[in-house]
CSV table of C-alpha atoms and ligand atoms in Angstrom, one decimal:
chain,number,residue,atom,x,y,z
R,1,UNK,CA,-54.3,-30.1,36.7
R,2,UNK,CA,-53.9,-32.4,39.8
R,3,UNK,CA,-52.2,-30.9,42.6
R,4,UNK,CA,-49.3,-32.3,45.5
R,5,UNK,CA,-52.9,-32.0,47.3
R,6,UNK,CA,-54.8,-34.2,45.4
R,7,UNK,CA,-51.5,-37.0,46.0
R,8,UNK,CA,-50.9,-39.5,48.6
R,9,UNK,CA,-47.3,-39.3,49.7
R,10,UNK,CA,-47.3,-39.8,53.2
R,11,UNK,CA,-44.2,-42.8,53.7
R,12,UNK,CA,-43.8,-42.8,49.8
R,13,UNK,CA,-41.1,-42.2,47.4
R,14,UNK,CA,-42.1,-39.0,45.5
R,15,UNK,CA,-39.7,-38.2,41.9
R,16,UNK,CA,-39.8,-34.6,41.8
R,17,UNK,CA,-38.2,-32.9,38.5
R,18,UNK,CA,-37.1,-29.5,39.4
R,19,UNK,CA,-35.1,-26.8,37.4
R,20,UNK,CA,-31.7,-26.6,39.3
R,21,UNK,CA,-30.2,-25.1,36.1
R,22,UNK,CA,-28.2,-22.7,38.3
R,23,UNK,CA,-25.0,-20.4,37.1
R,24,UNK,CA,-21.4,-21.4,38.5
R,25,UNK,CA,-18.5,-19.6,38.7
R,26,UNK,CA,-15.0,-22.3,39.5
R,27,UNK,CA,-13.0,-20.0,42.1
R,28,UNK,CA,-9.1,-20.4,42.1
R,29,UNK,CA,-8.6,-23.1,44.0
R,30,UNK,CA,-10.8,-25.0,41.5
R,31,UNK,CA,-14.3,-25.5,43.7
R,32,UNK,CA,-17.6,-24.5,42.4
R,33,UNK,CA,-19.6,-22.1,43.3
R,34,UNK,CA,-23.5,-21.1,42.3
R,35,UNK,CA,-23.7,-17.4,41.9
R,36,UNK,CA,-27.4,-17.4,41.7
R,37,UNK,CA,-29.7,-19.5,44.0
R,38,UNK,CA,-32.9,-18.2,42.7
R,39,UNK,CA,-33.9,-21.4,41.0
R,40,UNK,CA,-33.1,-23.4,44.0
R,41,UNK,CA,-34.8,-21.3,46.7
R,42,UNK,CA,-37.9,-21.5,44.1
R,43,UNK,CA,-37.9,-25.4,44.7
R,44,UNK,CA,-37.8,-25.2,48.3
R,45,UNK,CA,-41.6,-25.3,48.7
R,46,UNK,CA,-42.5,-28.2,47.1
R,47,UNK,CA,-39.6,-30.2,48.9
R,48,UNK,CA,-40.8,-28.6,52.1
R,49,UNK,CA,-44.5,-29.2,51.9
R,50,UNK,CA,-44.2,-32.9,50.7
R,51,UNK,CA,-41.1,-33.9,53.5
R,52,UNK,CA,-43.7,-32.2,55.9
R,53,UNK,CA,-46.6,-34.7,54.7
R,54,UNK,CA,-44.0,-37.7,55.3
R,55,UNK,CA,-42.8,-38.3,51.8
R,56,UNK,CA,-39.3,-39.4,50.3
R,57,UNK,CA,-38.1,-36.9,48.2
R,58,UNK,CA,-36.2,-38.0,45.3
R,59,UNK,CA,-35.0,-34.8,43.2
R,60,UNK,CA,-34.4,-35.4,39.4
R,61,UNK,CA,-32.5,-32.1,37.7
R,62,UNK,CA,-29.9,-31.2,35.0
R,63,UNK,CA,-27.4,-28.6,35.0
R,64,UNK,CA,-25.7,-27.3,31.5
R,65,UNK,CA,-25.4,-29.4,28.7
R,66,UNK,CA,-23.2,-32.3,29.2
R,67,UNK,CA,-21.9,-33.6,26.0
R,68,UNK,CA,-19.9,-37.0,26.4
R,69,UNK,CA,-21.8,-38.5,29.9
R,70,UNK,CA,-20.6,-37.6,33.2
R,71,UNK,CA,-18.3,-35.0,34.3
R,72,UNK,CA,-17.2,-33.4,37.4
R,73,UNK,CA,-17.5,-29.7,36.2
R,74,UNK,CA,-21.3,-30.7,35.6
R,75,UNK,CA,-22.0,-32.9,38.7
R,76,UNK,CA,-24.8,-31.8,40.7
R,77,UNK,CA,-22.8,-31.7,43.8
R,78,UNK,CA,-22.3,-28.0,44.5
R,79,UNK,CA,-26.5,-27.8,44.4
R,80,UNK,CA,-27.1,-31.2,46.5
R,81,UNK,CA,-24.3,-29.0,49.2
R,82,UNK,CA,-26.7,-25.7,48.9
R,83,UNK,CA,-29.8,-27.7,49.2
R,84,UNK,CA,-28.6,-29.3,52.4
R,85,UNK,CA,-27.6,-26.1,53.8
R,86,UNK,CA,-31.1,-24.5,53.0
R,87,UNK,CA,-33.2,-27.2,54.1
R,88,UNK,CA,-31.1,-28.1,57.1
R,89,UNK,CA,-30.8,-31.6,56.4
R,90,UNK,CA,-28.3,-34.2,54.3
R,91,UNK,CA,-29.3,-33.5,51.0
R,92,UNK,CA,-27.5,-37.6,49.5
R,93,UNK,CA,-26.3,-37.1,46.0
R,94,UNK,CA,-26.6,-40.4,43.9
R,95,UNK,CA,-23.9,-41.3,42.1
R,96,UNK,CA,-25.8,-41.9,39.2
R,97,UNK,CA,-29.0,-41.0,37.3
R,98,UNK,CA,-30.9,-44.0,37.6
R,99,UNK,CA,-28.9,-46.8,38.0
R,100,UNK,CA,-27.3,-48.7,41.1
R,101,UNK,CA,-26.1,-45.4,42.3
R,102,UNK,CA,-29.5,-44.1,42.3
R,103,UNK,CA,-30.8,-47.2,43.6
R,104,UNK,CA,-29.0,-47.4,46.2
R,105,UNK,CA,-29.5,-43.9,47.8
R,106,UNK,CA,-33.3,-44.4,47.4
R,107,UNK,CA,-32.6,-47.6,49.2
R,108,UNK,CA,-31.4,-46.2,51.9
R,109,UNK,CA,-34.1,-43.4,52.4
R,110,UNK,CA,-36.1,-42.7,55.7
R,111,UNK,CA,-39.4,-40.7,55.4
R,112,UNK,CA,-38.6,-37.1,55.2
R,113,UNK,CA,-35.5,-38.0,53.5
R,114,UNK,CA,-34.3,-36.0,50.6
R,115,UNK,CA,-32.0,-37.7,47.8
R,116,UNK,CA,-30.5,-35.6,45.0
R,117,UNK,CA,-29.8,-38.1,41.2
R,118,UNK,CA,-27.1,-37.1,39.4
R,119,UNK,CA,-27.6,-34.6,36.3
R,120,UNK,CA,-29.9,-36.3,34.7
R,121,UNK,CA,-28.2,-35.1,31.2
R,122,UNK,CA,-25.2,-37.4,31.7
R,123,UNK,CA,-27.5,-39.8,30.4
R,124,UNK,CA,-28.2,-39.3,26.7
R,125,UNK,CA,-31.4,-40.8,26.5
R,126,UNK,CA,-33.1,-37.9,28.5
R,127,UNK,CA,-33.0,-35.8,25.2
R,128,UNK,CA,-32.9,-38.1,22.6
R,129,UNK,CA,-35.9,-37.2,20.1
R,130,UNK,CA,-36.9,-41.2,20.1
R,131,UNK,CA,-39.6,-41.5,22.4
R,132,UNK,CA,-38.9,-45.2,22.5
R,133,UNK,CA,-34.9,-44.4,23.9
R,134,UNK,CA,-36.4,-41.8,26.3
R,135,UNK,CA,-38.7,-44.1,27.7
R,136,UNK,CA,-36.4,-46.2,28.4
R,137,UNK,CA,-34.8,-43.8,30.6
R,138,UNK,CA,-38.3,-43.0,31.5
R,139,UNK,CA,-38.7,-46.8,33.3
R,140,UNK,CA,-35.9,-46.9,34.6
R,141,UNK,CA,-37.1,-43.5,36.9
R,142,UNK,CA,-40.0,-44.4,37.6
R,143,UNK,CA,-39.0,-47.4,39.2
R,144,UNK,CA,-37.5,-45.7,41.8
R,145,UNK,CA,-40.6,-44.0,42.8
R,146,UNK,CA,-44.0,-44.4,43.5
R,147,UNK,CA,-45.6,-40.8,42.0
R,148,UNK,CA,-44.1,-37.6,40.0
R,149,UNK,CA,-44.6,-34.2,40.7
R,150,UNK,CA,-43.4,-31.7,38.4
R,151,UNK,CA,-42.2,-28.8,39.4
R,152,UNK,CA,-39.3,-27.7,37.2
R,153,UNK,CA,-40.6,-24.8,35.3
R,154,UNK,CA,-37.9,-23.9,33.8
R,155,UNK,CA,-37.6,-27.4,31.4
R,156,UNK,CA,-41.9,-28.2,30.9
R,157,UNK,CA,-41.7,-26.6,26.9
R,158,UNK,CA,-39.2,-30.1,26.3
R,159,UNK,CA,-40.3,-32.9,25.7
R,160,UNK,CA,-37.6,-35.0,27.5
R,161,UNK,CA,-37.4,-38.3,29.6
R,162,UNK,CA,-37.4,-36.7,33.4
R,163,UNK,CA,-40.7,-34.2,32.2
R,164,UNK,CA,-42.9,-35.8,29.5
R,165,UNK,CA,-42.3,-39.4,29.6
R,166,UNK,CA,-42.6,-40.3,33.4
R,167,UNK,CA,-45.3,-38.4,33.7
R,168,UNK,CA,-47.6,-41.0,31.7
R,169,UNK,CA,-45.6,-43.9,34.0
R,170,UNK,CA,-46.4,-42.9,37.3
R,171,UNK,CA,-49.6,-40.9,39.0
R,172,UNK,CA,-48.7,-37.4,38.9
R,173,UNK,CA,-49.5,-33.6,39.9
R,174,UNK,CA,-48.3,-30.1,39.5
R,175,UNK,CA,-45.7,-28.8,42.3
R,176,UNK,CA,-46.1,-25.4,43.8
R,177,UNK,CA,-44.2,-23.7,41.6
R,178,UNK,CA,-45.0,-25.1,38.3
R,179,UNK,CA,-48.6,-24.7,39.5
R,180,UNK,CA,-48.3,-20.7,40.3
R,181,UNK,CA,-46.5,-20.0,36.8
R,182,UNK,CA,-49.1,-22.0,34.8
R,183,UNK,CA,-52.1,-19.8,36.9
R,184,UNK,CA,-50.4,-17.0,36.2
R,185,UNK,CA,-50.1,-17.2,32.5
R,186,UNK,CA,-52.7,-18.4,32.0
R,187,UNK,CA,-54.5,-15.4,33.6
R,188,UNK,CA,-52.7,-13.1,31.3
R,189,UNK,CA,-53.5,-15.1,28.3
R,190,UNK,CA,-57.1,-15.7,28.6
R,191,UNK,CA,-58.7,-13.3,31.1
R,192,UNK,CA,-56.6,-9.9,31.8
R,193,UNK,CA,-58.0,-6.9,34.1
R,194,UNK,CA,-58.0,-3.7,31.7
R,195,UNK,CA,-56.2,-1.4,31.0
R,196,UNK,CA,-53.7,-4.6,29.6
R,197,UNK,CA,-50.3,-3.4,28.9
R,198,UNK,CA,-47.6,-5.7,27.5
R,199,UNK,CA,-44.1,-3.9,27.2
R,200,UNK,CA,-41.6,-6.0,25.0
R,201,UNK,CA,-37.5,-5.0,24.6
R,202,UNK,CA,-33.8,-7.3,24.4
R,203,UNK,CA,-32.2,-7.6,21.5
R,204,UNK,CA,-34.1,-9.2,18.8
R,205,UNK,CA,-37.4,-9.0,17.4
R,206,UNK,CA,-37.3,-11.9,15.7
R,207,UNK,CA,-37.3,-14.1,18.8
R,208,UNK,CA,-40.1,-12.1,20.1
R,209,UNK,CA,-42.4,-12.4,17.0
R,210,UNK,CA,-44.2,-15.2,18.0
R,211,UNK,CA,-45.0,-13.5,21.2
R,212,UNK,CA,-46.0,-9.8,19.4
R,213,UNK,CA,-48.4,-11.5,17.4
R,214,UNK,CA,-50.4,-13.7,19.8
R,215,UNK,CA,-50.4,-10.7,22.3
R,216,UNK,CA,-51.1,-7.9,20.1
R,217,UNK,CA,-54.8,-9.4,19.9
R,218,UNK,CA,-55.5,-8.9,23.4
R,219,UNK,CA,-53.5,-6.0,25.0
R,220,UNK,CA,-54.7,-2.3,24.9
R,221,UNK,CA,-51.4,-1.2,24.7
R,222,UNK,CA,-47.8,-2.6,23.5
R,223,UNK,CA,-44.6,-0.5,24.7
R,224,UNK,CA,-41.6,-1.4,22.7
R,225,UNK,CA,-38.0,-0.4,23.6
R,226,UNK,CA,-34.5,-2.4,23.7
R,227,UNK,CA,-32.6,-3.7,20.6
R,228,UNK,CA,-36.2,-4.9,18.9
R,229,UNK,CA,-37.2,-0.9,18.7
R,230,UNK,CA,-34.6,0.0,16.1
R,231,UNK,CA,-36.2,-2.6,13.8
R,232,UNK,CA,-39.7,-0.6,14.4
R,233,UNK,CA,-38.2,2.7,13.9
R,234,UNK,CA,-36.6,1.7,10.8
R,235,UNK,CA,-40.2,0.5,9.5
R,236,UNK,CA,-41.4,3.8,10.4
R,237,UNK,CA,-39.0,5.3,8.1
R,238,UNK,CA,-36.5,6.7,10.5
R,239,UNK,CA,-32.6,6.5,10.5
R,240,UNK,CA,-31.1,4.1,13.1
R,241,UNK,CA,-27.7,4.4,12.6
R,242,UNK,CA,-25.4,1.3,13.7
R,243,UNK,CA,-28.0,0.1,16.2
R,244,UNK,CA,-28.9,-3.2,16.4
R,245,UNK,CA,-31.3,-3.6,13.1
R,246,UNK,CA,-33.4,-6.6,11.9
R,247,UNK,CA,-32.8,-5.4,7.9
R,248,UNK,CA,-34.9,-8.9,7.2
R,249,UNK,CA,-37.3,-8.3,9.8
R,250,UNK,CA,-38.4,-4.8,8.5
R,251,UNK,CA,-41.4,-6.0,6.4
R,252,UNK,CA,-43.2,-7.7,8.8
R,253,UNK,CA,-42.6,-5.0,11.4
R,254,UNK,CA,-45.2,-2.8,8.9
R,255,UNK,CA,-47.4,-5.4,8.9
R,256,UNK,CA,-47.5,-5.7,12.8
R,257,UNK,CA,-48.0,-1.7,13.0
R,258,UNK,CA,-50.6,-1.8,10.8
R,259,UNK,CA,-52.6,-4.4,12.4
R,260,UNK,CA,-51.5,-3.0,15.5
R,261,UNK,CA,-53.8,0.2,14.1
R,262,UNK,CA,-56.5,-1.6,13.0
R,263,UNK,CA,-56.5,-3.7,16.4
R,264,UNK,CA,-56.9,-0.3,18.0
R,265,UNK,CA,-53.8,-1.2,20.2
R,266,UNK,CA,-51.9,1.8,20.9
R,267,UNK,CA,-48.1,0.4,19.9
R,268,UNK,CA,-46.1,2.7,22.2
R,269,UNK,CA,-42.2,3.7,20.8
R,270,UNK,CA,-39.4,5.4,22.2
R,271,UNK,CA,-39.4,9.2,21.3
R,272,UNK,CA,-35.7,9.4,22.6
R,273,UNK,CA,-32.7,7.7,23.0
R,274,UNK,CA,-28.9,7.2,24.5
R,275,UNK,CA,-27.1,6.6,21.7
R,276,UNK,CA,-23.4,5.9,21.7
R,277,UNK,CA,-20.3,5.8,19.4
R,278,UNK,CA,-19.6,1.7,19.8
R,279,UNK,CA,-20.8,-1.1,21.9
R,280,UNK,CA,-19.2,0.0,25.4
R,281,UNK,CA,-20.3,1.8,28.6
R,282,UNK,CA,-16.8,3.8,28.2
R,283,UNK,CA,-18.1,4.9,24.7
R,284,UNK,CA,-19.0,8.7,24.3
R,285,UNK,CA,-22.9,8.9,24.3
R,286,UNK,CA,-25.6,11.6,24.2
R,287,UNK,CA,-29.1,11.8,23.8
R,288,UNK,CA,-31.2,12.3,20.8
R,289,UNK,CA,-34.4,12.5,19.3
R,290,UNK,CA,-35.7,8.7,17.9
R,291,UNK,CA,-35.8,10.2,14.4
R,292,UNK,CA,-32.1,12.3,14.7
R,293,UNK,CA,-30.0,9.0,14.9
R,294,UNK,CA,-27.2,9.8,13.0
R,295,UNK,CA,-24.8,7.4,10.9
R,296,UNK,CA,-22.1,6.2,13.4
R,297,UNK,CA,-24.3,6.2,16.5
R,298,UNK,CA,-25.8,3.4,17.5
R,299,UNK,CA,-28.7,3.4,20.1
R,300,UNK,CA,-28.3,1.5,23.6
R,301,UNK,CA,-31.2,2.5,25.7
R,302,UNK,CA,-33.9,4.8,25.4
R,303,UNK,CA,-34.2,8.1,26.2
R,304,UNK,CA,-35.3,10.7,29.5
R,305,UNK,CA,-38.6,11.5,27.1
R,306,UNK,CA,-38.9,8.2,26.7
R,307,UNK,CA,-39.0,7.1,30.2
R,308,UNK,CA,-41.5,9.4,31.6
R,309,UNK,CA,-43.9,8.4,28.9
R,310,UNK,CA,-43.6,4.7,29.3
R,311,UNK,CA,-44.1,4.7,32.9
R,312,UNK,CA,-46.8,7.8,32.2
R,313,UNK,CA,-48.8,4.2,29.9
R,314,UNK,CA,-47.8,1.9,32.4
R,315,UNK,CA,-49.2,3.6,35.6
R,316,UNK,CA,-53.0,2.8,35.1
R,317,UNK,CA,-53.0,-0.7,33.7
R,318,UNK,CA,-54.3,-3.7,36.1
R,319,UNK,CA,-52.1,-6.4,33.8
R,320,UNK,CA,-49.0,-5.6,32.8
R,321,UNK,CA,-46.5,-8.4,31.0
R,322,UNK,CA,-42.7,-7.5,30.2
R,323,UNK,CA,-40.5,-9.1,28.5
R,324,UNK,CA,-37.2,-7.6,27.5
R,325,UNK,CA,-34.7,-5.0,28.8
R,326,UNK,CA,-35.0,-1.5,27.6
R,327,UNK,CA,-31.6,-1.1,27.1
R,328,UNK,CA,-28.0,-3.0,27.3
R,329,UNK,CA,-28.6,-3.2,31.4
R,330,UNK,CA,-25.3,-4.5,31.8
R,331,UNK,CA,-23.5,-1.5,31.4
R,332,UNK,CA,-24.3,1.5,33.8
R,333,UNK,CA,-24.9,4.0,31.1
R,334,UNK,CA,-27.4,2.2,29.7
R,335,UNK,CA,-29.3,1.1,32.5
R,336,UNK,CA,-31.6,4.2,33.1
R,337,UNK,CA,-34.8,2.4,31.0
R,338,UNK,CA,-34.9,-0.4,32.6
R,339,UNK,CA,-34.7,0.8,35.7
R,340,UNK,CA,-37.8,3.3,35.0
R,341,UNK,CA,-40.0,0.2,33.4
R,342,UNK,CA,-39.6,-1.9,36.2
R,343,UNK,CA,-40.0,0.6,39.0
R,344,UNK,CA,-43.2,2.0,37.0
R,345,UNK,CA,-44.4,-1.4,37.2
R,346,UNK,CA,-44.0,-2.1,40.5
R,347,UNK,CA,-46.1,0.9,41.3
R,348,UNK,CA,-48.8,-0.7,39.7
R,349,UNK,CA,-52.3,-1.7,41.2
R,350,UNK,CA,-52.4,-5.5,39.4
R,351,UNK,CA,-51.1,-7.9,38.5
R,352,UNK,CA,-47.7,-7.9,37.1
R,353,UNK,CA,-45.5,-10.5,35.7
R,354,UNK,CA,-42.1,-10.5,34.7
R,355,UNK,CA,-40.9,-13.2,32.1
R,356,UNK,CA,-37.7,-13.6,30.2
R,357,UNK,CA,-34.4,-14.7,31.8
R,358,UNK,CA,-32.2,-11.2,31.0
R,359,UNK,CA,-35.7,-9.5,32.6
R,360,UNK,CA,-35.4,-11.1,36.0
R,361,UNK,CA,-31.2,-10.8,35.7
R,362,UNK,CA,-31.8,-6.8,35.4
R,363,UNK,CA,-34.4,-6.6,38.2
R,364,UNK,CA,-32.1,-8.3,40.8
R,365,UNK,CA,-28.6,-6.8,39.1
R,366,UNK,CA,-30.3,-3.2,39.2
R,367,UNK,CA,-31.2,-3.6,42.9
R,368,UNK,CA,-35.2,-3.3,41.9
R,369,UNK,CA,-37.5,-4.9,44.8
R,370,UNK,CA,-38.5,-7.7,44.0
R,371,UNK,CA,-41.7,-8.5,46.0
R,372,UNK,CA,-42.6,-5.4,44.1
R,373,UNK,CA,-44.0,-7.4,41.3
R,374,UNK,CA,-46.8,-10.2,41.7
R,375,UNK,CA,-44.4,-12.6,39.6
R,376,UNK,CA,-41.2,-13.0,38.1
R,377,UNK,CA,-41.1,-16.4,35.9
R,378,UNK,CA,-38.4,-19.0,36.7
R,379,UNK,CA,-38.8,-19.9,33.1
R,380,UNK,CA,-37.0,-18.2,30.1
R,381,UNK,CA,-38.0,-20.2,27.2
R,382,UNK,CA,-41.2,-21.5,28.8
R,383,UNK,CA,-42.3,-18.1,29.5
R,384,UNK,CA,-42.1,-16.9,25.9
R,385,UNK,CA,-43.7,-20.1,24.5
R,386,UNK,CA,-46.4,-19.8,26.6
R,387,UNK,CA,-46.8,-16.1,25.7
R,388,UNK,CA,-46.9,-17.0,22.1
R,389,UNK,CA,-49.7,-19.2,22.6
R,390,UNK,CA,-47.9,-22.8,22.8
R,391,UNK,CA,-49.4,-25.9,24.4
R,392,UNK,CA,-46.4,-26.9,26.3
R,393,UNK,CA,-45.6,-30.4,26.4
R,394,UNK,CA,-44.6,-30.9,30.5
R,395,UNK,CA,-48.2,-29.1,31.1
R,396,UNK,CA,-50.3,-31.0,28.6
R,397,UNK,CA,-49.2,-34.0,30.2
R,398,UNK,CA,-50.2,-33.3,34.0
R,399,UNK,CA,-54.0,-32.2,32.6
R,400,UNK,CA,-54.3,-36.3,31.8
U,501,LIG,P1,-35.0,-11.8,28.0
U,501,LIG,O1,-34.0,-12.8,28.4
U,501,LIG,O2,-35.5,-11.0,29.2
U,501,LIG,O3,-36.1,-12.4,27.2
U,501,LIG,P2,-33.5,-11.0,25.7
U,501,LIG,O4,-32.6,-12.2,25.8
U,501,LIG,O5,-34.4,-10.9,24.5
U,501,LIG,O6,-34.3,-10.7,27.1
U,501,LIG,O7,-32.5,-9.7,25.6
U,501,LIG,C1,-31.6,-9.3,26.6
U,501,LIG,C2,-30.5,-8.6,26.0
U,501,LIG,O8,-30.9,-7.5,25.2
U,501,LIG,C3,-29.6,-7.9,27.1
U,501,LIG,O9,-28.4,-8.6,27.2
U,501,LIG,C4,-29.4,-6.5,26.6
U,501,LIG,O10,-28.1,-6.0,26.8
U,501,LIG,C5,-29.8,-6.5,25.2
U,501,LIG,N1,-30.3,-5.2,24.7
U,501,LIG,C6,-31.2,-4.4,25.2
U,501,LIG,N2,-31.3,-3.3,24.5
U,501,LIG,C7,-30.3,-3.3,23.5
U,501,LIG,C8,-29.9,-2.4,22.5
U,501,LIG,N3,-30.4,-1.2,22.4
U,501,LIG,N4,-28.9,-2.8,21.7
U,501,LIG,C9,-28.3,-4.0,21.9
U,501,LIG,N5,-28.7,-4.9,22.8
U,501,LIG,C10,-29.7,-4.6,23.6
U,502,LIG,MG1,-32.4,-13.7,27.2
């Protein structure tokens, strides 16, 4: 994979897709305003490092899912305005995605410069499933620059207009941050330290089935907690109550023990739980055995027991991957799990990664330090297709 190294982009106009897929809350008086900067700051290094070699940085992002073309709720000003103020310089927003707006701000550029398009989701084509209609969209983008660095990590498992099909239009390279999230997975995926530890939770197992069977052939040990435990449990026999259960899910759940056993990969359960009397942290709740859930409780974190012995098969790995709340985090009650899992793996000694959007939610909600893991994904869905073992399509097309 080519680096922004390997480029040229002194006095040239670099197209940079980044994921500026950020949260906004609309305050009373109707402005905008991003609750969570994380995916922005992530950008920042690229943006830096190529204005510092002299280059004109056009940024091409989306934000939401816009359904009938542009709209001001989904205009990419309140981003361009918290871009400017990070990087201490005008960040211009085009008023278009690649049209005269866009033209026109490029235009205009000096080297240095740094020119925000329009989401680039106001414009149908980007996601269209015709590779003919994206690459349309796809010209029109690449006329406006002279290379493409990708660096949105968050969007490289789509094959859309801004990711995939520019790429093959314009000489190209990883950015910083799509560069340190493919390393790092693909560290975990083909050469782990021992002991390995992978520890999997959120609510369902059948998202997360893709990911337990590719991984369950190369960790040592797979911890399993959050909503996906219940459907474990119930495979092993036991009573879950009203917890959250996968009844379709049940029979390959005994088929991914049982190769767990013959793998010789030591699949790691709760022993105890919080269980509750309904779906709320005002709910009475009490802790019980994993085997004593009775009808009418329904399990929402696990257990004290439960705790101690994760961290106890966490401490001494040298890879750990999690994915996946221990618990409904949300809710004080029923935050005590996840809050032992990811302070037992910032104690560890190697390399840890955190993947899953709710994951890195619970770290910063809970207050856990962050530099206290090696790395926490930007990318939800990209995370979890890599884990699975998918060839994503915005990586396969920078290793041409
Ligand atoms: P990630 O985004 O990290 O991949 P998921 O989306 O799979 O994680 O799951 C996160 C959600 O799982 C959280 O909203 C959390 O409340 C929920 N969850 C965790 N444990 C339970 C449980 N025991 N019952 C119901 N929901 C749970
Ligand atoms: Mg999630």
């Amino acid at each position: 994979m080519q680096t922004i190294d390997d480029l040229d982009v002194a006095g040239r106009r670099v197209l940079v897709r980044t994921d500026f897929n950020v949260p906004l809350e609309t305050l009373a008086d109707g402005t905008r305003h991003i609750t969570d900067d994380g995916r922005i700051q992530a950008a920042l290094p690229t943006i830096q490092a190529l204005r510092d070699r002299g280059a004109r940085v056009i940024l091409v992002a989306h934000l939401g899912r816009p359904k009938d073309g542009p709209s001001s709720e989904l205009s990419l000003a309140p981003v361009a305005a918290r871009l400017s103020e990070l990087l201490g310089t005008t960040v211009v927003l085009a008023t278009d995605v690649s049209r005269d707006g866009a033209a026109h701000a490029v235009g205009a550029m000096h080297d240095g410069d740094v020119v925000l398009l329009e989401n680039v989701r106001f414009d149908a084509r980007e996601t269209s499933k015709d590779p003919a209609v994206r690459g349309e969209l796809a010209r029109e983008l690449a006329a406006l620059a002279d290379v493409f660095v990708s660096d949105g990590f968050g969007v490289v498992h789509r094959e859309q207009a801004s990711v995939t099909d520019v790429a093959r239009l314009l000489p190209h390279a990883a950015g910083k941050l799509v560069l340190a999230e493919a390393l790092v997975f693909s560290k975990v995926l083909t050469d782990p330290d021992r002991p390995y530890v992978v520890i999997l939770g959120g609510s369902k197992v059948s998202d997360k089935l893709g990911v337990i069977t590719n991984l369950l052939t190369k960790v040592d040990r797979l911890i399993v907690g959050g909503g996906m435990c219940f459907t474990f449990l119930a495979a092993m026999g036991y009573n879950v109550g009203s917890s959250l259960l996968e009844v379709d899910q049940i029979e390959t759940v005994k088929g991914l023990i049982a190769q767990a056993t013959e793998l010789e990969v030591e699949l790691i359960l709760p022993v105890d739980l919080v269980v509750a009397t309904a779906f709320s942290a005002d709910a009475q709740h009490k802790i019980v055995a994993a085997d004593k859930i009775q009808d009418g409780w329904m399990g929402l974190d696990i257990g004290p027991n439960s705790r101690l012995l994760f961290a106890e098969r966490i401490a001494d790995a040298r890879t750990v991957v999690w994915n996946g709340p221990m618990g409904v985090f949300e809710m004080a009650p029923y935050a005590e799990g996840t809050r032992a899992v990811a302070t037992a793996i910032t104690q560890v000694n190697g390399l840890t990664v955190v993947g899953g959007g709710d994951s890195a939610a619970a770290v910063r909600l809970l207050g856990i330090d962050e530099s206290g893991f090696s790395h926490i994904s930007t990318g939800g869905g990209a995370s979890l297709e890599l884990l699975e073992g998918r060839v994503l399509p915005g990586l396969a097309v920078l290793e041409g």
